[in-house]
């Protein structure tokens, strides 16, 4: 099923439109999209039975927000595709490279993003949302802790990321609007193989990234295992899972986003993000 955030209200998306969960459930579930993850099993069981019974209304993609808008924790994984390691001149990591994107940088799947300089870059990423509390999870059980998958962009100001004596990954990737996701969360049962999805992005129609998520160095179950060995993962936590080759900073010559550019990010079986870059 497809679940998301329509005008800050928890919504089920069917082929006919959006079903408001609070109305369709007669108040059993509240309107807050983030709260759904706290009762994920109960919510998805209700939704599986009832998603066709509510009134599906047409909606405007511009009114969609991030499917998990206020996570307690956001994890982002660096250098998680061999092709991106190679273009970055780094070795393929033998353990997870983890940083964060602060949730105040979250935004929805459609709209404008304000450029914070002239070295702002794209990173198409599959985003996973945690569906239940996780401590010391085995790799084999990793998918059981995932509520679903959505499309993300890890937009990055390269000048800030690499300024000073030590990298500033969190800051360079957390300008307002730099963490879009959506258009909705797709539960893992919807995919033939949730570990093998086509991913890519275009800038002004030109293909910049194109890969399959099966080429990740660390799979999503491996991330859940390794992260949960250190920290407790909580329902609604968000993981940006890394980007494949084709980022602008690694190109010769380098390419960065400019005012007026249209960035479209897509993942097979989920949908797309569509953003216009604008000057400050
Ligand atoms: Zn990234």
PDB file of C-alpha atoms and ligand atoms in Angstrom:
ATOM      1  CA  UNK A   1       0.000   0.000   0.000  1.00  0.00           C
ATOM      2  CA  UNK A   2       0.925   3.645  -0.461  1.00  0.00           C
ATOM      3  CA  UNK A   3       0.753   5.854   2.613  1.00  0.00           C
ATOM      4  CA  UNK A   4       1.676   9.469   2.933  1.00  0.00           C
ATOM      5  CA  UNK A   5       1.197  13.041   3.912  1.00  0.00           C
ATOM      6  CA  UNK A   6      -1.439  15.111   2.126  1.00  0.00           C
ATOM      7  CA  UNK A   7      -1.649  18.663   3.521  1.00  0.00           C
ATOM      8  CA  UNK A   8      -0.113  17.349   6.785  1.00  0.00           C
ATOM      9  CA  UNK A   9      -2.787  14.659   7.119  1.00  0.00           C
ATOM     10  CA  UNK A  10      -2.194  10.910   7.149  1.00  0.00           C
ATOM     11  CA  UNK A  11      -3.509   9.632   3.829  1.00  0.00           C
ATOM     12  CA  UNK A  12      -3.827   6.318   1.993  1.00  0.00           C
ATOM     13  CA  UNK A  13      -3.296   6.585  -1.741  1.00  0.00           C
ATOM     14  CA  UNK A  14      -5.323   4.359  -4.059  1.00  0.00           C
ATOM     15  CA  UNK A  15      -5.685   4.455  -7.835  1.00  0.00           C
ATOM     16  CA  UNK A  16      -8.719   6.697  -7.287  1.00  0.00           C
ATOM     17  CA  UNK A  17      -7.083   9.316  -5.085  1.00  0.00           C
ATOM     18  CA  UNK A  18      -6.277  10.046  -1.463  1.00  0.00           C
ATOM     19  CA  UNK A  19      -8.254   8.580   1.447  1.00  0.00           C
ATOM     20  CA  UNK A  20      -8.086  10.621   4.653  1.00  0.00           C
ATOM     21  CA  UNK A  21      -7.265   8.140   7.406  1.00  0.00           C
ATOM     22  CA  UNK A  22      -8.778  10.021  10.339  1.00  0.00           C
ATOM     23  CA  UNK A  23     -12.111  10.294   8.525  1.00  0.00           C
ATOM     24  CA  UNK A  24     -12.074   6.755   7.104  1.00  0.00           C
ATOM     25  CA  UNK A  25     -11.182   5.264  10.495  1.00  0.00           C
ATOM     26  CA  UNK A  26     -13.741   7.426  12.370  1.00  0.00           C
ATOM     27  CA  UNK A  27     -10.937   8.804  14.513  1.00  0.00           C
ATOM     28  CA  UNK A  28      -9.287   5.502  15.440  1.00  0.00           C
ATOM     29  CA  UNK A  29      -6.135   6.894  13.822  1.00  0.00           C
ATOM     30  CA  UNK A  30      -5.319  10.582  14.099  1.00  0.00           C
ATOM     31  CA  UNK A  31      -4.290  12.945  11.295  1.00  0.00           C
ATOM     32  CA  UNK A  32      -0.543  13.096  12.053  1.00  0.00           C
ATOM     33  CA  UNK A  33       1.450  11.149   9.415  1.00  0.00           C
ATOM     34  CA  UNK A  34       4.374  10.704  11.815  1.00  0.00           C
ATOM     35  CA  UNK A  35       2.168   9.116  14.500  1.00  0.00           C
ATOM     36  CA  UNK A  36       1.191   6.241  12.187  1.00  0.00           C
ATOM     37  CA  UNK A  37       4.621   4.635  12.622  1.00  0.00           C
ATOM     38  CA  UNK A  38       4.097   4.339  16.385  1.00  0.00           C
ATOM     39  CA  UNK A  39       1.236   1.884  15.748  1.00  0.00           C
ATOM     40  CA  UNK A  40       2.484   0.562  12.421  1.00  0.00           C
ATOM     41  CA  UNK A  41       1.314  -3.046  12.593  1.00  0.00           C
ATOM     42  CA  UNK A  42      -2.134  -2.023  13.860  1.00  0.00           C
ATOM     43  CA  UNK A  43      -2.373   0.733  11.265  1.00  0.00           C
ATOM     44  CA  UNK A  44      -1.331  -1.397   8.277  1.00  0.00           C
ATOM     45  CA  UNK A  45      -3.687  -4.194   9.337  1.00  0.00           C
ATOM     46  CA  UNK A  46      -6.544  -1.695   9.474  1.00  0.00           C
ATOM     47  CA  UNK A  47      -5.471  -0.132   6.157  1.00  0.00           C
ATOM     48  CA  UNK A  48      -5.268  -3.483   4.356  1.00  0.00           C
ATOM     49  CA  UNK A  49      -8.919  -4.133   5.184  1.00  0.00           C
ATOM     50  CA  UNK A  50     -10.276  -0.592   4.898  1.00  0.00           C
ATOM     51  CA  UNK A  51      -8.352   1.279   2.230  1.00  0.00           C
ATOM     52  CA  UNK A  52     -11.087   0.735  -0.351  1.00  0.00           C
ATOM     53  CA  UNK A  53     -13.906   1.804   1.938  1.00  0.00           C
ATOM     54  CA  UNK A  54     -12.986   5.447   2.521  1.00  0.00           C
ATOM     55  CA  UNK A  55     -13.781   8.190   0.071  1.00  0.00           C
ATOM     56  CA  UNK A  56     -10.859   8.612  -2.351  1.00  0.00           C
ATOM     57  CA  UNK A  57     -10.521  12.230  -3.458  1.00  0.00           C
ATOM     58  CA  UNK A  58      -8.397  13.653  -6.270  1.00  0.00           C
ATOM     59  CA  UNK A  59      -5.445  15.660  -5.017  1.00  0.00           C
ATOM     60  CA  UNK A  60      -2.682  17.978  -6.164  1.00  0.00           C
ATOM     61  CA  UNK A  61       0.868  16.600  -5.967  1.00  0.00           C
ATOM     62  CA  UNK A  62       1.932  20.036  -4.680  1.00  0.00           C
ATOM     63  CA  UNK A  63       0.045  19.323  -1.448  1.00  0.00           C
ATOM     64  CA  UNK A  64       2.098  16.238  -0.610  1.00  0.00           C
ATOM     65  CA  UNK A  65       4.587  16.421   2.253  1.00  0.00           C
ATOM     66  CA  UNK A  66       7.328  14.099   3.463  1.00  0.00           C
ATOM     67  CA  UNK A  67       5.849  10.678   4.353  1.00  0.00           C
ATOM     68  CA  UNK A  68       7.781  10.697   7.663  1.00  0.00           C
ATOM     69  CA  UNK A  69       7.974  14.443   8.356  1.00  0.00           C
ATOM     70  CA  UNK A  70       9.299  14.520  11.942  1.00  0.00           C
ATOM     71  CA  UNK A  71      11.522  11.500  12.659  1.00  0.00           C
ATOM     72  CA  UNK A  72      13.353  11.318  15.984  1.00  0.00           C
ATOM     73  CA  UNK A  73      16.484  10.245  14.137  1.00  0.00           C
ATOM     74  CA  UNK A  74      17.731  10.566  10.576  1.00  0.00           C
ATOM     75  CA  UNK A  75      20.589   8.401   9.367  1.00  0.00           C
ATOM     76  CA  UNK A  76      22.337   8.938   6.069  1.00  0.00           C
ATOM     77  CA  UNK A  77      24.825   6.522   4.574  1.00  0.00           C
ATOM     78  CA  UNK A  78      27.821   7.770   2.619  1.00  0.00           C
ATOM     79  CA  UNK A  79      29.711   6.067  -0.209  1.00  0.00           C
ATOM     80  CA  UNK A  80      27.269   3.152  -0.407  1.00  0.00           C
ATOM     81  CA  UNK A  81      27.570   2.353  -4.119  1.00  0.00           C
ATOM     82  CA  UNK A  82      30.896   1.096  -5.559  1.00  0.00           C
ATOM     83  CA  UNK A  83      30.457   3.342  -8.607  1.00  0.00           C
ATOM     84  CA  UNK A  84      30.120   6.419  -6.365  1.00  0.00           C
ATOM     85  CA  UNK A  85      33.180   5.373  -4.330  1.00  0.00           C
ATOM     86  CA  UNK A  86      35.139   5.130  -7.562  1.00  0.00           C
ATOM     87  CA  UNK A  87      34.045   8.527  -8.917  1.00  0.00           C
ATOM     88  CA  UNK A  88      34.804  10.065  -5.484  1.00  0.00           C
ATOM     89  CA  UNK A  89      38.298   8.577  -5.420  1.00  0.00           C
ATOM     90  CA  UNK A  90      37.587   6.689  -2.210  1.00  0.00           C
ATOM     91  CA  UNK A  91      37.842   3.014  -1.277  1.00  0.00           C
ATOM     92  CA  UNK A  92      34.669   0.966  -0.943  1.00  0.00           C
ATOM     93  CA  UNK A  93      34.013   1.195   2.827  1.00  0.00           C
ATOM     94  CA  UNK A  94      34.176  -1.966   4.953  1.00  0.00           C
ATOM     95  CA  UNK A  95      31.833  -0.492   7.584  1.00  0.00           C
ATOM     96  CA  UNK A  96      28.874   1.877   7.391  1.00  0.00           C
ATOM     97  CA  UNK A  97      29.779   5.537   6.869  1.00  0.00           C
ATOM     98  CA  UNK A  98      27.026   7.337   8.807  1.00  0.00           C
ATOM     99  CA  UNK A  99      26.057  10.993   9.083  1.00  0.00           C
ATOM    100  CA  UNK A 100      22.771  12.853   9.568  1.00  0.00           C
ATOM    101  CA  UNK A 101      20.485  15.257   7.775  1.00  0.00           C
ATOM    102  CA  UNK A 102      18.604  17.310  10.354  1.00  0.00           C
ATOM    103  CA  UNK A 103      14.831  16.974   9.945  1.00  0.00           C
ATOM    104  CA  UNK A 104      14.369  20.744   9.658  1.00  0.00           C
ATOM    105  CA  UNK A 105      15.760  20.265   6.139  1.00  0.00           C
ATOM    106  CA  UNK A 106      12.842  17.994   5.176  1.00  0.00           C
ATOM    107  CA  UNK A 107      10.413  19.003   2.458  1.00  0.00           C
ATOM    108  CA  UNK A 108       7.848  17.378   0.175  1.00  0.00           C
ATOM    109  CA  UNK A 109       8.151  15.762  -3.264  1.00  0.00           C
ATOM    110  CA  UNK A 110       7.186  18.792  -5.397  1.00  0.00           C
ATOM    111  CA  UNK A 111       8.168  22.449  -5.172  1.00  0.00           C
ATOM    112  CA  UNK A 112      11.002  24.944  -5.144  1.00  0.00           C
ATOM    113  CA  UNK A 113      14.329  24.478  -3.364  1.00  0.00           C
ATOM    114  CA  UNK A 114      16.411  27.535  -2.562  1.00  0.00           C
ATOM    115  CA  UNK A 115      20.069  27.260  -3.604  1.00  0.00           C
ATOM    116  CA  UNK A 116      22.488  28.114  -0.792  1.00  0.00           C
ATOM    117  CA  UNK A 117      25.431  28.790  -3.077  1.00  0.00           C
ATOM    118  CA  UNK A 118      26.989  27.887  -6.416  1.00  0.00           C
ATOM    119  CA  UNK A 119      28.216  24.393  -5.440  1.00  0.00           C
ATOM    120  CA  UNK A 120      24.900  22.693  -4.684  1.00  0.00           C
ATOM    121  CA  UNK A 121      24.716  19.104  -5.927  1.00  0.00           C
ATOM    122  CA  UNK A 122      22.160  16.286  -6.297  1.00  0.00           C
ATOM    123  CA  UNK A 123      22.198  12.791  -4.782  1.00  0.00           C
ATOM    124  CA  UNK A 124      19.279  10.513  -5.696  1.00  0.00           C
ATOM    125  CA  UNK A 125      18.639   8.147  -2.789  1.00  0.00           C
ATOM    126  CA  UNK A 126      16.277   5.407  -1.743  1.00  0.00           C
ATOM    127  CA  UNK A 127      14.874   6.289   1.691  1.00  0.00           C
ATOM    128  CA  UNK A 128      13.751   3.660   4.210  1.00  0.00           C
ATOM    129  CA  UNK A 129      11.466   4.367   7.181  1.00  0.00           C
ATOM    130  CA  UNK A 130      11.638   2.281  10.361  1.00  0.00           C
ATOM    131  CA  UNK A 131       8.384   0.583  11.414  1.00  0.00           C
ATOM    132  CA  UNK A 132       9.227  -0.659  14.912  1.00  0.00           C
ATOM    133  CA  UNK A 133      11.710  -0.342  17.760  1.00  0.00           C
ATOM    134  CA  UNK A 134      14.954  -2.116  16.844  1.00  0.00           C
ATOM    135  CA  UNK A 135      17.871  -3.206  19.028  1.00  0.00           C
ATOM    136  CA  UNK A 136      20.606  -5.608  17.894  1.00  0.00           C
ATOM    137  CA  UNK A 137      18.711  -6.859  14.852  1.00  0.00           C
ATOM    138  CA  UNK A 138      20.214  -9.702  12.783  1.00  0.00           C
ATOM    139  CA  UNK A 139      20.718  -8.996   9.070  1.00  0.00           C
ATOM    140  CA  UNK A 140      18.276 -11.788   8.214  1.00  0.00           C
ATOM    141  CA  UNK A 141      15.503  -9.961  10.096  1.00  0.00           C
ATOM    142  CA  UNK A 142      16.366  -6.481   8.802  1.00  0.00           C
ATOM    143  CA  UNK A 143      13.432  -6.046   6.418  1.00  0.00           C
ATOM    144  CA  UNK A 144      10.980  -6.836   9.253  1.00  0.00           C
ATOM    145  CA  UNK A 145      11.831  -3.472  10.801  1.00  0.00           C
ATOM    146  CA  UNK A 146      11.181  -1.422   7.659  1.00  0.00           C
ATOM    147  CA  UNK A 147       7.758   0.243   7.322  1.00  0.00           C
ATOM    148  CA  UNK A 148       8.352   1.052   3.686  1.00  0.00           C
ATOM    149  CA  UNK A 149      10.402   2.860   1.084  1.00  0.00           C
ATOM    150  CA  UNK A 150      10.215   6.271  -0.521  1.00  0.00           C
ATOM    151  CA  UNK A 151      12.209   8.454  -2.907  1.00  0.00           C
ATOM    152  CA  UNK A 152      14.706  10.932  -1.483  1.00  0.00           C
ATOM    153  CA  UNK A 153      17.273  13.507  -2.490  1.00  0.00           C
ATOM    154  CA  UNK A 154      20.360  14.176  -0.384  1.00  0.00           C
ATOM    155  CA  UNK A 155      20.923  17.665  -1.752  1.00  0.00           C
ATOM    156  CA  UNK A 156      24.356  18.877  -0.743  1.00  0.00           C
ATOM    157  CA  UNK A 157      26.251  22.150  -0.603  1.00  0.00           C
ATOM    158  CA  UNK A 158      29.711  20.814  -1.502  1.00  0.00           C
ATOM    159  CA  UNK A 159      31.467  24.013  -0.390  1.00  0.00           C
ATOM    160  CA  UNK A 160      30.072  23.621   3.149  1.00  0.00           C
ATOM    161  CA  UNK A 161      30.475  19.829   3.175  1.00  0.00           C
ATOM    162  CA  UNK A 162      34.216  20.090   2.602  1.00  0.00           C
ATOM    163  CA  UNK A 163      35.117  23.398   4.262  1.00  0.00           C
ATOM    164  CA  UNK A 164      37.607  23.649   7.123  1.00  0.00           C
ATOM    165  CA  UNK A 165      39.979  20.978   8.429  1.00  0.00           C
ATOM    166  CA  UNK A 166      37.252  18.342   8.879  1.00  0.00           C
ATOM    167  CA  UNK A 167      34.251  17.594   6.650  1.00  0.00           C
ATOM    168  CA  UNK A 168      30.859  19.059   7.619  1.00  0.00           C
ATOM    169  CA  UNK A 169      28.593  16.455   6.058  1.00  0.00           C
ATOM    170  CA  UNK A 170      25.601  17.062   8.341  1.00  0.00           C
ATOM    171  CA  UNK A 171      25.653  20.814   7.910  1.00  0.00           C
ATOM    172  CA  UNK A 172      26.363  20.809   4.174  1.00  0.00           C
ATOM    173  CA  UNK A 173      23.394  18.493   3.620  1.00  0.00           C
ATOM    174  CA  UNK A 174      20.878  20.182   5.948  1.00  0.00           C
ATOM    175  CA  UNK A 175      20.115  23.565   4.448  1.00  0.00           C
ATOM    176  CA  UNK A 176      16.372  24.269   4.500  1.00  0.00           C
ATOM    177  CA  UNK A 177      14.703  22.166   1.821  1.00  0.00           C
ATOM    178  CA  UNK A 178      17.752  19.972   1.164  1.00  0.00           C
ATOM    179  CA  UNK A 179      16.046  16.712   2.207  1.00  0.00           C
ATOM    180  CA  UNK A 180      12.971  16.167   0.056  1.00  0.00           C
ATOM    181  CA  UNK A 181      11.168  12.824   0.124  1.00  0.00           C
ATOM    182  CA  UNK A 182       7.977  11.290  -1.222  1.00  0.00           C
ATOM    183  CA  UNK A 183       5.693  11.177  -3.049  1.00  0.00           C
ATOM    184  CA  UNK A 184       4.515   8.500  -0.538  1.00  0.00           C
ATOM    185  CA  UNK A 185       5.760   5.522   1.399  1.00  0.00           C
ATOM    186  CA  UNK A 186       5.361   2.172  -0.386  1.00  0.00           C
ATOM    187  CA  UNK A 187       5.263  -0.893   1.878  1.00  0.00           C
ATOM    188  CA  UNK A 188       7.875  -3.534   1.088  1.00  0.00           C
ATOM    189  CA  UNK A 189       5.276  -6.195   0.172  1.00  0.00           C
ATOM    190  CA  UNK A 190       4.459  -4.165  -2.955  1.00  0.00           C
ATOM    191  CA  UNK A 191       7.826  -4.934  -4.558  1.00  0.00           C
ATOM    192  CA  UNK A 192       8.934  -8.152  -6.265  1.00  0.00           C
ATOM    193  CA  UNK A 193      12.324  -7.486  -4.639  1.00  0.00           C
ATOM    194  CA  UNK A 194      12.588  -4.368  -2.443  1.00  0.00           C
ATOM    195  CA  UNK A 195      16.362  -4.755  -2.597  1.00  0.00           C
ATOM    196  CA  UNK A 196      16.584  -4.288  -6.365  1.00  0.00           C
ATOM    197  CA  UNK A 197      14.964  -1.102  -7.681  1.00  0.00           C
ATOM    198  CA  UNK A 198      15.921   1.186 -10.525  1.00  0.00           C
ATOM    199  CA  UNK A 199      16.979   4.637  -9.261  1.00  0.00           C
ATOM    200  CA  UNK A 200      18.027   7.793 -11.030  1.00  0.00           C
ATOM    201  CA  UNK A 201      17.708  11.505 -11.516  1.00  0.00           C
ATOM    202  CA  UNK A 202      17.645  14.024 -14.322  1.00  0.00           C
ATOM    203  CA  UNK A 203      18.518  17.721 -14.445  1.00  0.00           C
ATOM    204  CA  UNK A 204      16.574  19.632 -17.126  1.00  0.00           C
ATOM    205  CA  UNK A 205      15.759  16.273 -18.718  1.00  0.00           C
ATOM    206  CA  UNK A 206      19.358  15.076 -18.903  1.00  0.00           C
ATOM    207  CA  UNK A 207      19.993  11.754 -17.155  1.00  0.00           C
ATOM    208  CA  UNK A 208      22.587  12.325 -14.420  1.00  0.00           C
ATOM    209  CA  UNK A 209      22.273   9.174 -12.305  1.00  0.00           C
ATOM    210  CA  UNK A 210      20.969   5.713 -13.237  1.00  0.00           C
ATOM    211  CA  UNK A 211      21.577   2.570 -11.210  1.00  0.00           C
ATOM    212  CA  UNK A 212      19.964  -0.284  -9.332  1.00  0.00           C
ATOM    213  CA  UNK A 213      19.717  -0.375  -5.557  1.00  0.00           C
ATOM    214  CA  UNK A 214      20.961  -3.985  -5.580  1.00  0.00           C
ATOM    215  CA  UNK A 215      24.448  -2.595  -6.191  1.00  0.00           C
ATOM    216  CA  UNK A 216      24.562  -0.969  -2.727  1.00  0.00           C
ATOM    217  CA  UNK A 217      27.627  -1.869  -0.666  1.00  0.00           C
ATOM    218  CA  UNK A 218      25.443  -2.251   2.457  1.00  0.00           C
ATOM    219  CA  UNK A 219      21.871  -3.434   1.868  1.00  0.00           C
ATOM    220  CA  UNK A 220      18.992  -2.014   3.906  1.00  0.00           C
ATOM    221  CA  UNK A 221      18.899  -5.126   6.176  1.00  0.00           C
ATOM    222  CA  UNK A 222      22.647  -4.736   6.728  1.00  0.00           C
ATOM    223  CA  UNK A 223      22.098  -1.070   7.678  1.00  0.00           C
ATOM    224  CA  UNK A 224      19.373  -1.989  10.162  1.00  0.00           C
ATOM    225  CA  UNK A 225      21.680  -4.610  11.691  1.00  0.00           C
ATOM    226  CA  UNK A 226      24.754  -2.417  11.931  1.00  0.00           C
ATOM    227  CA  UNK A 227      22.926   0.723  13.117  1.00  0.00           C
ATOM    228  CA  UNK A 228      20.830  -1.175  15.678  1.00  0.00           C
ATOM    229  CA  UNK A 229      23.965  -2.693  17.183  1.00  0.00           C
ATOM    230  CA  UNK A 230      24.869   0.828  18.303  1.00  0.00           C
ATOM    231  CA  UNK A 231      21.676   2.857  18.633  1.00  0.00           C
ATOM    232  CA  UNK A 232      18.036   1.995  19.213  1.00  0.00           C
ATOM    233  CA  UNK A 233      16.058   2.614  16.049  1.00  0.00           C
ATOM    234  CA  UNK A 234      12.594   4.028  16.670  1.00  0.00           C
ATOM    235  CA  UNK A 235       9.372   3.921  14.643  1.00  0.00           C
ATOM    236  CA  UNK A 236       9.386   6.650  12.039  1.00  0.00           C
ATOM    237  CA  UNK A 237      13.167   7.022  11.940  1.00  0.00           C
ATOM    238  CA  UNK A 238      14.467   7.713   8.450  1.00  0.00           C
ATOM    239  CA  UNK A 239      17.485   6.279   6.619  1.00  0.00           C
ATOM    240  CA  UNK A 240      18.882   7.910   3.470  1.00  0.00           C
ATOM    241  CA  UNK A 241      20.670   4.934   1.942  1.00  0.00           C
ATOM    242  CA  UNK A 242      23.354   6.533  -0.234  1.00  0.00           C
ATOM    243  CA  UNK A 243      23.694   7.649  -3.825  1.00  0.00           C
ATOM    244  CA  UNK A 244      25.051   5.967  -6.964  1.00  0.00           C
ATOM    245  CA  UNK A 245      27.517   7.445  -9.461  1.00  0.00           C
ATOM    246  CA  UNK A 246      26.770  10.588 -11.416  1.00  0.00           C
ATOM    247  CA  UNK A 247      26.865  13.422  -8.878  1.00  0.00           C
ATOM    248  CA  UNK A 248      27.884  16.829 -10.185  1.00  0.00           C
ATOM    249  CA  UNK A 249      31.027  17.320  -8.094  1.00  0.00           C
ATOM    250  CA  UNK A 250      32.614  14.175  -9.565  1.00  0.00           C
ATOM    251  CA  UNK A 251      32.028  15.208 -13.184  1.00  0.00           C
ATOM    252  CA  UNK A 252      34.745  16.607 -15.412  1.00  0.00           C
ATOM    253  CA  UNK A 253      34.051  19.441 -15.677  1.00  0.00           C
ATOM    254  CA  UNK A 254      32.059  19.693 -12.472  1.00  0.00           C
ATOM    255  CA  UNK A 255      28.358  20.560 -12.743  1.00  0.00           C
ATOM    256  CA  UNK A 256      26.255  22.173 -10.025  1.00  0.00           C
ATOM    257  CA  UNK A 257      22.607  23.123  -9.759  1.00  0.00           C
ATOM    258  CA  UNK A 258      21.695  26.587 -11.042  1.00  0.00           C
ATOM    259  CA  UNK A 259      18.599  28.790 -10.652  1.00  0.00           C
ATOM    260  CA  UNK A 260      15.796  27.539 -12.885  1.00  0.00           C
ATOM    261  CA  UNK A 261      17.070  23.946 -13.080  1.00  0.00           C
ATOM    262  CA  UNK A 262      14.470  21.201 -12.764  1.00  0.00           C
ATOM    263  CA  UNK A 263      15.628  18.175 -10.767  1.00  0.00           C
ATOM    264  CA  UNK A 264      13.560  14.997 -11.170  1.00  0.00           C
ATOM    265  CA  UNK A 265      14.393  12.001  -8.987  1.00  0.00           C
ATOM    266  CA  UNK A 266      12.719   8.653  -9.514  1.00  0.00           C
ATOM    267  CA  UNK A 267      12.676   5.131  -8.139  1.00  0.00           C
ATOM    268  CA  UNK A 268      11.012   2.152  -9.802  1.00  0.00           C
ATOM    269  CA  UNK A 269       7.769   1.133  -8.121  1.00  0.00           C
ATOM    270  CA  UNK A 270       7.557   4.267  -5.950  1.00  0.00           C
ATOM    271  CA  UNK A 271       7.360   7.422  -8.070  1.00  0.00           C
ATOM    272  CA  UNK A 272       9.224  10.656  -8.505  1.00  0.00           C
ATOM    273  CA  UNK A 273      10.241  13.925  -6.878  1.00  0.00           C
ATOM    274  CA  UNK A 274      10.109  17.073  -9.010  1.00  0.00           C
ATOM    275  CA  UNK A 275      11.869  20.217  -7.805  1.00  0.00           C
ATOM    276  CA  UNK A 276      12.781  23.602  -9.253  1.00  0.00           C
ATOM    277  CA  UNK A 277      15.986  25.184  -7.958  1.00  0.00           C
ATOM    278  CA  UNK A 278      15.672  28.885  -7.220  1.00  0.00           C
ATOM    279  CA  UNK A 279      18.117  31.558  -6.095  1.00  0.00           C
ATOM    280  CA  UNK A 280      18.038  32.864  -2.546  1.00  0.00           C
TER     281      UNK A 280
HETATM  282 ZN1  LIG B   1      24.000  11.002   0.148  1.00  0.00          ZN
END
